[in-house]
Amino acid sequence: MTRTATPAAQRPLFAQFADVIDHALDALERAGTLPPGLARGAVTCEPPRDAAHGDVSTNAAMVLARPAATNPRALAERLIAELTRDPRVTGAQIAGPGFINMRLDAAAWRDELRLIAAAGDDYGRSALGGGSVVNVEYVSANPTGPMHMGHCRGAVVGDALASLLAFAGHRVIREYYINDAGGQVDVLARSVHLRYREALGEAVGAVPEGLYPGDYLIPVGAALAQEFGAIYAAAPEADWLVPFRTRAVAAMMVMIRDDLARLGIHHDVFASEADLHAAGKPAAAEAWLRDHDLIYDGLLEAPKGKVAEDWEPVALPLFRSTRFGDDQDRPIRKSDGSWTYFGADLAYHFQKSANADALVNIWGADHAGTVKRIKAAVAALTGATGQSIPFEIKLVQMVQLLRDGQPVKMSKRSGTFVTLADVVDEVGRDVVRFTMLSRKPDAQMDFDFAKVVEASKDNPVFYVQYAHARVQSTLRKADLAGLTASVAALDRLGDEELALIRLAAQFPRVIEGAAAAREPHRVAFFLYDLAGAFHAYWNLGNDRPDKRFIVADDNGLTGARLFLAAQIGQVIRNGLALLGVTAADTL
RNA sequence: GCGCCCGUAGCUCAGCAGGAUAGAGCACCAGAUUCCUAAUCUGGGGGCCAUGGGUUCGAAUCCCGUCGGGCGCACCA
């Protein structure tokens, strides 16, 4: 979703002032105060830590003083002379070690409020990504059963990240890699064959060790009995393995897509590992890597430091991942000649890189051990051809489920896992999604069933949604009284109202920062802060009716306050949309 | 043994590509409030940012060591 840059006058305030600072530096260059061509990447344009210091702050003088062979304060004075030419700047001071703090005319904030209204759902949208294509691969759960809570965090974080990147100006491909070619899907096929025989009336007894025991395979077996009759009941595995596997995987993917839909997640591309093999992609990658001496036939070493009594070295084709920082070289094929997971994954990433400018993978922390090898493979395959593309793997840490303060135990083998569908049904999509985004992904987190559904201000999901609902209920109430939002008397908004605008105006910066860092949780924390500020303002009205949004006998002020409320609601709505959380009108 | 992640207030966590006096919620303390602006409100105390070094004008943030917790470590996926 590319979007051309809006005219400068319509850009968010802090983006405009980044330009103001940039132009001021240009002027100093022309005047000879600054040497030409200094790197300005570290120059900031942000609100001061303490609002009492002003509205916009920059560290430009501190960052550029040294390369300009001057001192920060001297440079700051020259810079201030330029900056104060902007009519919106009503004052500027040097503070601390060389910060420049500018104070803006209140009209600048009223303009920002108008901008929010004009941009609407697009307020905060950025051209930062420049239309470059980012492939975000997430979920990619094995197609052997329903989604369980172990998949949940990565699914939500990946989905929110994809939305965030799209909002920040990237074209985004949401991709799911189906591991439909390994040993696990053969196990699935055998498990389904058992259910098939069961559906034909055979007494199969308990599901044997090593097969998937879940009831969700019963209908799959029944469908196969319907389709094939009894022809495969006593047939050798070689006869039915492939057709059973194909149908079982398809059935699992229907189930998984349904689970994902409950969370509001829809991928653009489902890439099949089996298709990859059928197209000869791993072999092609191997040939290329062998030509470049990155694969050799060697002996697989014992894992480092671990005691392996019965270790026997095996001759295997190994990828030289140690050249890229891995601990040891990794096999791409097994001793029977079939591909390892890594061998196929390597080819898969090469395939993805052909259709994107950057790759992002969302993985569970339990896969941390394989990060180095796959990054090595991508570096080898794309770097050596001069097509090196950025490739990031974001690890999401474990989630501990708690019920009544006690950890909920999960065992995949016995089938006693907590399914995603059950949790979404129990606590709701919004709660699941917001909670998963309410912590930075690289920290572990608890998911306490009791706490996440609590409808109080202690619950961030509720707190943010409640702020939006308050906005909407106020607008409804005003509407019934024949009152409407209006910009006619915006200049009657006072300091408390302007403070709210100042915070809301951070949204575009939060978006760009979060997108650049690939950290959607920042949006959630911002919304919590904005909701908090809104509630605090609302509470002023408890004791002071003159601070309410609807002020009796003052339609001008009421119109301005309603306009403010509507825009705060707009920003909350835009943020929640990125997180995939409903902006409810009532609670 | 090795690799990755984490360690910030009593608890749960933020801290935005190194910046100003380290923030929020809960809990605690002190007030207000029974109000439909309705799932309370206002204010306050509380920190050696695990620890020892290093880098520089400046470090919770970057680098190295130590301690503590989590995850992982064969041709599984």
XYZ file of C-alpha atoms (C1' of nucleotides) in Angstrom:
664
model
C 0.000 0.000 0.000
C 2.168 2.812 -1.192
C 1.214 6.328 -0.490
C 2.743 9.474 -1.822
C 4.061 11.883 0.730
C 1.530 14.474 1.745
C 2.445 18.118 1.260
C 4.700 19.427 3.985
C 2.032 21.624 5.469
C -0.161 18.602 6.072
C 2.463 16.419 7.675
C 2.386 15.771 11.402
C 3.876 18.450 13.556
C 7.017 16.650 14.582
C 7.742 15.648 11.006
C 7.357 19.300 10.031
C 9.758 20.381 12.730
C 12.275 17.778 11.726
C 12.293 19.644 8.426
C 12.513 22.999 10.173
C 15.600 21.797 12.004
C 17.023 20.339 8.825
C 16.542 23.586 6.958
C 18.093 25.557 9.792
C 21.143 23.343 9.554
C 21.209 23.918 5.804
C 21.248 27.636 6.460
C 24.161 27.283 8.856
C 26.004 25.300 6.215
C 25.464 28.024 3.672
C 26.662 30.601 6.161
C 29.809 28.591 6.760
C 28.997 27.986 10.405
C 28.811 24.258 9.727
C 31.036 22.346 7.347
C 29.038 20.883 4.482
C 27.836 17.312 4.431
C 27.821 16.424 8.129
C 25.848 13.259 8.889
C 22.586 14.222 10.568
C 21.265 10.748 11.308
C 21.626 11.232 15.051
C 19.796 14.563 15.133
C 16.508 14.239 16.982
C 13.245 16.126 16.948
C 11.169 15.108 19.920
C 9.227 16.426 22.864
C 11.356 17.367 25.859
C 11.263 14.944 28.739
C 9.585 17.564 30.850
C 6.790 19.483 29.165
C 7.762 22.501 31.252
C 10.852 22.794 29.047
C 8.873 23.445 25.931
C 7.177 21.723 23.034
C 9.912 20.554 20.692
C 13.458 19.635 21.540
C 16.522 18.786 19.473
C 19.978 17.537 20.280
C 21.388 18.898 17.002
C 23.902 21.209 18.625
C 25.317 18.417 20.805
C 25.567 15.921 18.003
C 27.125 18.277 15.479
C 29.379 20.374 17.709
C 32.281 17.969 17.647
C 32.431 17.308 13.907
C 31.983 21.043 13.389
C 34.894 21.677 15.749
C 32.898 23.990 17.967
C 31.117 23.696 21.291
C 27.454 22.832 21.712
C 26.309 26.051 23.260
C 27.934 28.236 20.622
C 26.395 26.152 17.875
C 23.061 26.126 19.662
C 22.947 29.909 19.706
C 23.465 30.070 15.961
C 20.882 27.398 15.423
C 18.326 29.142 17.591
C 18.708 32.256 15.484
C 17.627 30.212 12.487
C 14.921 28.196 14.210
C 13.147 31.199 15.639
C 12.501 32.462 12.101
C 9.625 29.995 12.028
C 6.582 32.027 13.089
C 5.256 29.170 15.211
C 8.303 29.259 17.467
C 7.569 31.689 20.273
C 10.715 31.013 22.223
C 13.824 28.855 22.283
C 16.331 28.116 24.989
C 19.506 26.170 25.461
C 19.214 23.656 28.257
C 21.425 21.133 29.978
C 24.460 20.101 27.961
C 23.136 21.710 24.781
C 19.545 20.759 24.106
C 17.510 23.320 22.266
C 13.979 23.602 23.573
C 11.428 25.417 21.487
C 8.091 26.666 22.644
C 5.338 26.771 20.077
C 2.343 28.962 19.635
C -0.849 27.205 20.666
C -2.061 27.592 17.082
C 0.444 24.903 16.072
C -1.333 22.406 18.284
C -4.741 23.445 17.086
C -3.492 22.846 13.557
C -2.379 19.383 14.565
C -5.863 18.692 15.875
C -7.311 19.740 12.542
C -4.803 17.508 10.819
C -5.988 14.519 12.821
C -9.526 15.241 11.692
C -8.515 15.731 8.075
C -6.380 12.610 7.942
C -8.878 10.520 9.876
C -8.041 6.840 9.671
C -4.808 7.779 7.946
C -3.476 9.934 10.769
C -0.140 8.408 11.671
C 0.324 6.721 8.338
C 3.879 7.192 7.198
C 5.852 7.004 3.988
C 8.848 5.753 5.977
C 8.889 2.375 4.278
C 9.055 3.914 0.848
C 6.888 1.177 -0.607
C 9.541 -1.476 -0.101
C 8.266 -5.028 0.184
C 8.622 -6.743 3.532
C 7.782 -10.404 3.879
C 6.611 -11.188 7.397
C 6.480 -14.894 8.071
C 4.600 -15.827 11.208
C 2.667 -18.641 12.834
C 3.862 -21.417 10.480
C 2.569 -24.000 12.957
C 2.942 -27.608 11.912
C -0.199 -28.842 10.151
C -0.721 -31.706 12.572
C -3.417 -30.303 14.823
C -5.268 -27.228 15.987
C -3.455 -24.104 17.070
C -2.592 -24.085 20.747
C -1.568 -21.300 23.050
C 2.094 -21.915 22.339
C 1.478 -20.411 18.911
C -0.557 -17.470 20.096
C 1.987 -14.837 20.924
C 3.941 -15.174 17.717
C 0.708 -15.104 15.745
C -0.492 -11.869 17.320
C 2.875 -10.139 17.326
C 3.480 -11.100 13.705
C 0.073 -9.938 12.623
C 0.307 -6.611 14.441
C 3.794 -6.086 13.102
C 2.584 -6.705 9.559
C -0.180 -4.128 10.016
C 2.250 -1.688 11.555
C 4.722 -2.018 8.696
C 1.955 -1.527 6.157
C 0.854 1.625 7.994
C 4.452 2.817 7.981
C 4.676 2.702 4.225
C 5.780 -0.820 3.381
C 4.135 -3.285 1.099
C 3.684 -6.297 3.294
C 3.391 -9.976 2.479
C 1.896 -11.997 5.327
C 3.208 -15.476 4.898
C 2.724 -18.881 6.502
C 5.144 -21.743 5.826
C 3.432 -25.116 5.879
C 5.722 -27.900 7.004
C 3.871 -30.512 5.016
C 6.854 -32.615 3.977
C 8.607 -33.949 7.058
C 8.251 -36.943 9.290
C 5.568 -35.315 11.395
C 3.049 -35.203 8.585
C 3.749 -38.887 7.907
C 2.843 -39.510 11.508
C -0.268 -37.462 10.888
C -1.140 -39.645 7.888
C -0.719 -42.808 9.973
C -2.819 -41.332 12.744
C -5.531 -40.536 10.256
C -5.308 -44.015 8.759
C -6.124 -45.401 12.167
C -9.171 -43.136 12.396
C -10.098 -44.202 8.888
C -10.130 -47.845 9.906
C -12.081 -46.864 12.972
C -14.631 -45.111 10.786
C -14.951 -48.300 8.758
C -16.056 -50.081 11.903
C -12.804 -51.622 13.036
C -12.120 -51.714 16.764
C -8.809 -49.880 16.929
C -8.588 -49.484 20.701
C -6.396 -46.826 22.237
C -4.266 -44.709 19.963
C -0.781 -46.211 20.099
C 2.226 -44.304 21.377
C 3.785 -42.217 18.645
C 0.571 -41.317 16.866
C -1.471 -38.152 17.383
C -4.293 -39.030 19.756
C -6.534 -35.992 19.357
C -10.232 -36.380 18.595
C -9.945 -33.758 15.896
C -8.688 -36.492 13.553
C -11.876 -38.556 13.849
C -13.845 -36.572 11.247
C -10.835 -36.624 8.938
C -10.809 -40.416 9.099
C -14.537 -40.499 8.492
C -14.189 -38.327 5.409
C -11.529 -40.654 4.051
C -13.763 -43.658 4.661
C -16.463 -41.838 2.757
C -14.148 -41.060 -0.128
C -12.218 -44.300 -0.466
C -14.422 -46.945 1.102
C -12.407 -49.841 2.457
C -9.783 -50.099 -0.272
C -6.937 -48.882 1.946
C -8.009 -50.601 5.161
C -5.542 -53.448 4.825
C -3.330 -51.974 2.105
C 0.380 -51.414 2.681
C 1.348 -47.951 3.858
C 3.070 -47.120 0.599
C -0.312 -47.250 -1.141
C -2.128 -44.771 1.051
C 0.508 -42.622 2.725
C 0.591 -39.880 0.106
C -3.152 -39.455 -0.493
C -3.890 -39.662 3.218
C -1.171 -37.202 4.040
C -2.354 -34.732 1.436
C -5.930 -34.833 2.638
C -5.010 -34.788 6.296
C -2.767 -31.744 5.872
C -5.493 -29.979 3.927
C -7.968 -30.712 6.706
C -5.535 -29.454 9.336
C -4.957 -26.253 7.407
C -8.692 -25.618 7.205
C -8.803 -25.985 10.964
C -5.770 -23.772 11.503
C -7.071 -21.063 9.219
C -10.291 -21.128 11.137
C -8.389 -20.791 14.404
C -6.460 -17.858 12.964
C -9.643 -16.236 11.726
C -10.942 -16.231 15.276
C -7.991 -14.015 16.088
C -8.586 -11.912 13.004
C -5.470 -13.213 11.276
C -5.383 -13.798 7.521
C -2.229 -14.591 5.595
C -1.595 -13.611 1.996
C 0.585 -16.576 1.153
C 0.609 -20.146 2.387
C 3.876 -21.606 1.165
C 4.089 -25.381 1.044
C 7.279 -27.206 1.858
C 6.111 -30.112 -0.279
C 5.696 -27.779 -3.246
C 9.190 -26.533 -2.636
C 10.529 -30.072 -2.895
C 8.421 -30.837 -5.928
C 9.887 -27.819 -7.675
C 13.415 -28.974 -6.887
C 14.251 -25.834 -4.943
C 16.430 -27.451 -2.256
C 18.486 -29.273 -4.884
C 18.956 -26.069 -6.838
C 20.117 -24.259 -3.719
C 22.488 -27.096 -2.907
C 23.999 -27.024 -6.384
C 24.561 -23.299 -6.183
C 26.106 -23.512 -2.747
C 28.375 -26.390 -3.783
C 29.608 -24.321 -6.722
C 30.567 -21.627 -4.290
C 32.244 -24.037 -1.878
C 29.620 -23.400 0.794
C 28.505 -27.009 0.945
C 30.905 -29.925 1.280
C 30.703 -33.593 2.180
C 31.996 -33.788 5.714
C 31.596 -35.442 9.063
C 28.939 -34.143 11.393
C 30.582 -33.319 14.699
C 29.149 -34.053 18.080
C 27.264 -31.094 19.546
C 29.678 -28.865 21.385
C 30.227 -29.446 25.055
C 27.452 -31.957 25.376
C 28.437 -35.424 26.437
C 27.432 -37.894 23.759
C 28.559 -41.367 24.790
C 27.423 -43.188 21.716
C 28.337 -40.469 19.254
C 29.308 -41.736 15.848
C 30.423 -39.275 13.185
C 28.311 -39.444 10.040
C 29.283 -38.365 6.549
C 26.750 -35.793 5.359
C 26.549 -32.801 3.041
C 27.251 -29.845 5.325
C 26.620 -26.148 4.878
C 29.519 -23.973 6.019
C 27.467 -21.962 8.481
C 30.552 -21.521 10.680
C 31.749 -19.008 8.109
C 28.813 -16.846 9.165
C 29.188 -17.233 12.893
C 27.415 -20.508 13.619
C 28.923 -22.969 16.081
C 29.204 -25.797 13.634
C 28.427 -26.668 10.046
C 24.915 -27.971 9.536
C 23.651 -30.898 7.474
C 21.220 -30.144 4.676
C 20.396 -33.788 4.022
C 19.996 -36.867 6.145
C 22.001 -40.047 5.651
C 19.160 -41.520 3.607
C 19.501 -38.642 1.179
C 16.262 -36.898 2.145
C 16.327 -33.225 3.088
C 16.677 -32.033 6.620
C 14.344 -29.343 7.838
C 17.213 -26.920 7.464
C 17.935 -28.002 3.907
C 14.411 -27.159 2.859
C 14.169 -24.038 5.013
C 17.265 -22.673 3.362
C 15.709 -23.036 -0.062
C 12.461 -21.579 1.250
C 14.145 -18.425 2.483
C 15.915 -18.041 -0.811
C 12.550 -18.244 -2.517
C 11.060 -15.621 -0.198
C 13.988 -13.283 -0.749
C 13.366 -13.291 -4.481
C 10.010 -11.566 -3.942
C 10.793 -9.128 -1.165
C 13.161 -6.342 -0.192
C 13.376 -7.486 3.399
C 12.435 -10.574 5.399
C 11.150 -10.755 8.935
C 10.485 -14.029 10.720
C 8.556 -14.322 13.954
C 9.710 -17.406 15.817
C 9.161 -18.841 19.251
C 12.114 -18.640 21.580
C 12.411 -22.413 21.505
C 13.811 -22.061 17.990
C 16.551 -19.654 19.039
C 19.153 -22.336 18.447
C 18.532 -22.373 14.709
C 18.700 -18.628 14.140
C 22.390 -18.529 13.302
C 22.269 -21.220 10.665
C 19.339 -19.787 8.764
C 20.738 -16.287 8.906
C 23.975 -17.735 7.627
C 22.138 -19.434 4.795
C 20.322 -16.276 3.764
C 23.535 -14.298 3.931
C 25.243 -16.899 1.736
C 22.456 -17.224 -0.798
C 21.616 -13.565 -1.153
C 24.885 -11.930 -0.172
C 27.187 -13.827 -2.488
C 25.022 -12.925 -5.441
C 25.168 -9.262 -4.537
C 21.470 -9.255 -3.715
C 21.899 -9.176 0.017
C 18.639 -8.247 1.699
C 17.895 -7.449 5.310
C 16.717 -10.478 7.241
C 15.566 -10.287 10.823
C 14.327 -12.994 13.123
C 12.244 -11.713 16.005
C 11.955 -14.212 18.817
C 8.910 -14.125 21.044
C 9.454 -15.556 24.491
C 7.341 -18.159 26.251
C 3.921 -17.419 27.681
C 2.979 -19.060 30.938
C -0.736 -19.718 31.298
C -2.141 -19.276 34.770
C -5.522 -20.221 36.117
C -6.255 -19.342 39.727
C -2.612 -18.497 40.075
C -1.575 -22.018 39.122
C 0.348 -22.810 35.928
C -1.748 -24.642 33.349
C 0.151 -27.717 32.287
C 0.292 -28.644 28.651
C 1.423 -31.884 27.105
C 1.248 -32.138 23.364
C 1.777 -35.884 23.315
C -1.158 -36.691 25.528
C -3.244 -34.117 23.745
C -3.898 -32.042 26.866
C -2.910 -28.735 25.349
C -4.882 -25.547 25.642
C -6.184 -24.671 22.232
C -6.182 -21.176 20.905
C -9.828 -21.492 19.923
C -10.832 -22.340 23.501
C -8.990 -19.356 24.909
C -10.396 -16.951 22.335
C -13.868 -18.289 23.051
C -13.346 -17.891 26.777
C -11.794 -14.437 27.025
C -12.329 -12.868 23.621
C -10.199 -11.847 20.707
C -9.515 -8.328 21.907
C -8.254 -9.495 25.265
C -6.004 -12.135 23.741
C -4.530 -9.769 21.196
C -3.981 -6.799 23.466
C -2.512 -8.928 26.224
C -0.032 -10.536 23.844
C 1.076 -7.064 22.792
C 1.263 -5.616 26.263
C 4.823 -6.672 26.820
C 7.970 -6.454 24.754
C 8.326 -9.711 22.868
C 11.719 -10.654 24.242
C 10.482 -10.845 27.802
C 8.549 -13.812 29.114
C 5.021 -13.194 30.208
C 2.184 -14.644 32.214
C -1.339 -14.957 30.869
C -3.663 -15.143 33.818
C -7.208 -16.031 32.813
C -8.689 -14.192 35.768
C -6.724 -10.991 35.316
C -7.087 -10.539 31.584
C -10.884 -10.455 31.658
C -11.190 -8.155 34.640
C -13.277 -5.126 33.713
C -11.504 -2.468 35.720
C -9.026 0.278 35.186
C -6.288 -2.130 36.234
C -6.794 -3.976 32.992
C -5.077 -2.194 30.095
C -7.366 -3.640 27.415
C -10.435 -2.405 29.167
C -8.809 0.896 30.075
C -8.009 1.769 26.469
C -11.319 0.564 25.078
C -13.148 2.436 27.808
C -11.477 5.681 26.787
C -12.739 5.206 23.250
C -16.201 4.287 24.458
C -16.297 7.429 26.583
C -15.464 9.536 23.560
C -18.203 7.895 21.563
C -20.801 8.130 24.289
C -20.007 11.807 24.734
C -20.479 12.424 21.018
C -23.747 10.490 21.073
C -24.998 12.430 24.033
C -24.030 15.716 22.386
C -25.726 14.685 19.200
C -28.981 14.052 21.038
C -28.743 17.552 22.455
C -28.161 18.977 19.004
C -24.538 19.836 19.734
C -21.763 19.137 17.219
C -18.000 19.240 17.136
C -16.695 22.431 15.627
C -13.404 24.147 14.924
C -14.994 27.578 15.263
C -13.789 28.156 18.819
C -10.699 25.963 18.983
C -8.740 28.870 20.409
C -10.728 28.505 23.598
C -8.993 25.214 24.379
C -6.771 25.698 27.394
C -3.620 24.165 28.779
C -5.235 20.926 29.912
C -6.730 20.367 26.484
C -3.520 21.286 24.688
C -1.651 18.752 26.823
C -3.953 16.095 25.447
C -3.205 17.213 21.896
C 0.516 17.180 22.589
C 0.329 13.564 23.599
C -1.904 12.535 20.713
C 0.514 14.267 18.350
C 3.151 11.715 19.338
C 1.274 9.005 17.514
C 3.037 9.451 14.145
C 6.412 9.321 15.863
C 5.402 6.231 17.809
C 4.375 4.541 14.570
C 7.661 5.245 12.865
C 9.711 4.236 15.880
C 7.756 1.051 16.408
C 7.933 0.130 12.738
C 11.652 0.758 12.512
C 12.279 -1.322 15.618
C 9.701 -3.925 14.575
C 8.060 -3.542 17.974
C 4.265 -3.307 17.818
C 4.000 -3.340 21.609
C 5.055 0.288 21.608
C 1.729 1.157 20.055
C -0.086 -0.633 22.867
C 1.861 1.262 25.522
C 1.251 4.551 23.767
C -2.479 3.895 23.678
C -2.444 3.111 27.360
C -0.757 6.446 28.061
C -3.132 8.343 25.829
C -6.128 6.659 27.415
C -4.730 7.535 30.840
C -4.396 11.192 29.894
C -7.897 11.200 28.503
C -9.371 9.632 31.639
C -7.467 12.106 33.804
C -8.905 14.993 31.832
C -12.347 13.435 32.057
C -12.033 13.210 35.810
C -11.436 16.925 36.042
C -15.087 17.245 35.105
C -16.175 15.388 38.221
C -15.622 18.400 40.407
C -15.506 21.061 37.742
C -18.467 21.117 35.372
C -16.661 23.828 33.388
C -14.103 21.184 32.411
C -16.601 18.764 30.969
C -16.816 18.184 27.264
C -20.364 19.364 27.196
C -20.518 22.722 28.930
C -23.954 24.067 29.665
C -24.870 27.253 27.837
C -21.589 27.470 25.980
C -21.956 25.937 22.559
C -18.715 27.406 21.276
C -16.561 25.820 23.954
C -18.581 22.638 23.771
C -18.006 22.428 20.022
C -14.254 22.798 20.505
C -14.155 20.212 23.298
C -16.199 17.777 21.239
C -13.805 18.266 18.366
C -10.939 17.469 20.702
C -12.679 14.395 22.049
C -13.445 13.159 18.571
C -9.787 13.423 17.560
C -8.518 11.663 20.661
C -10.966 8.918 19.801
C -9.649 8.895 16.250
C -6.068 8.351 17.387
C -7.072 5.582 19.772
C -9.053 3.973 16.982
C -6.121 4.150 14.585
C -3.827 2.556 17.110
C -6.239 -0.190 18.048
C -6.769 -0.960 14.374
C -3.078 -1.733 14.042
C -3.227 -4.039 17.023
C -6.318 -5.730 15.643
C -8.336 -4.800 18.705
C -11.913 -3.552 18.454
C -12.501 0.099 19.220
C -15.842 -0.459 20.885
C -18.400 2.353 20.966
C -19.912 1.029 24.169
C -18.741 -1.389 26.810
C 29.878 -27.196 28.739
C 28.089 -23.853 24.642
C 24.462 -20.368 22.338
C 20.270 -16.927 22.715
C 16.826 -13.928 25.906
C 15.869 -11.609 30.590
C 17.421 -9.036 35.527
C 14.787 -1.364 36.567
C 10.331 0.651 43.202
C 7.621 -4.591 47.799
C 4.873 -6.833 42.979
C 3.867 -6.556 37.385
C 6.282 -3.868 33.768
C 7.722 0.813 30.302
C 12.066 3.462 29.201
C 11.331 5.507 22.128
C 18.623 3.864 17.736
C 23.593 6.898 24.428
C 20.923 12.526 26.541
C 18.132 16.658 30.915
C 15.762 15.320 37.989
C 14.782 6.971 35.624
C 8.474 6.567 34.625
C 3.432 3.950 35.024
C -0.074 0.498 37.271
C -0.826 -2.516 41.613
C 0.240 -2.616 46.767
C 1.151 0.894 50.905
C 0.073 5.811 53.498
C -3.063 10.367 53.809
C -7.294 12.920 52.217
C -12.018 13.338 49.136
C -16.432 10.895 47.493
C -22.266 7.492 47.640
C -21.579 11.289 43.168
C -24.786 8.532 37.324
C -18.705 12.363 34.005
C -21.371 5.635 35.865
C -16.620 -0.610 36.251
C -14.150 5.912 42.236
C -10.981 10.619 42.510
C -6.679 13.594 44.388
C -2.001 13.676 46.715
C 2.392 11.192 49.007
C 6.466 7.989 50.360
C 9.298 4.298 47.891
C 15.311 3.084 43.161
C 23.329 1.855 44.096
C 18.595 0.388 37.067
C 21.544 -7.663 39.654
C 26.999 -6.928 40.220
C 32.388 -5.554 38.880
C 35.130 -3.165 35.182
C 35.486 -0.497 30.264
C 34.121 3.038 26.092
C 32.869 9.225 26.226
C 31.226 15.420 27.205
C 27.255 12.021 28.907
C 25.414 4.870 30.109
C 19.403 1.634 32.663
C 20.736 1.834 27.271
C 26.983 0.045 23.954
C 31.478 -3.704 25.138
C 33.829 -7.565 28.585
C 33.590 -10.532 33.193
C 30.600 -12.488 37.400
C 25.935 -13.954 39.757
C 20.686 -15.271 39.226
C 16.249 -16.933 36.094
C 14.198 -18.837 31.266
C 14.758 -21.281 26.449
C 17.623 -24.264 23.321
C 21.794 -27.467 21.909
C 22.423 -34.729 16.639
C 20.098 -36.523 10.652
C 13.409 -33.907 15.070
C 10.329 -29.901 13.263
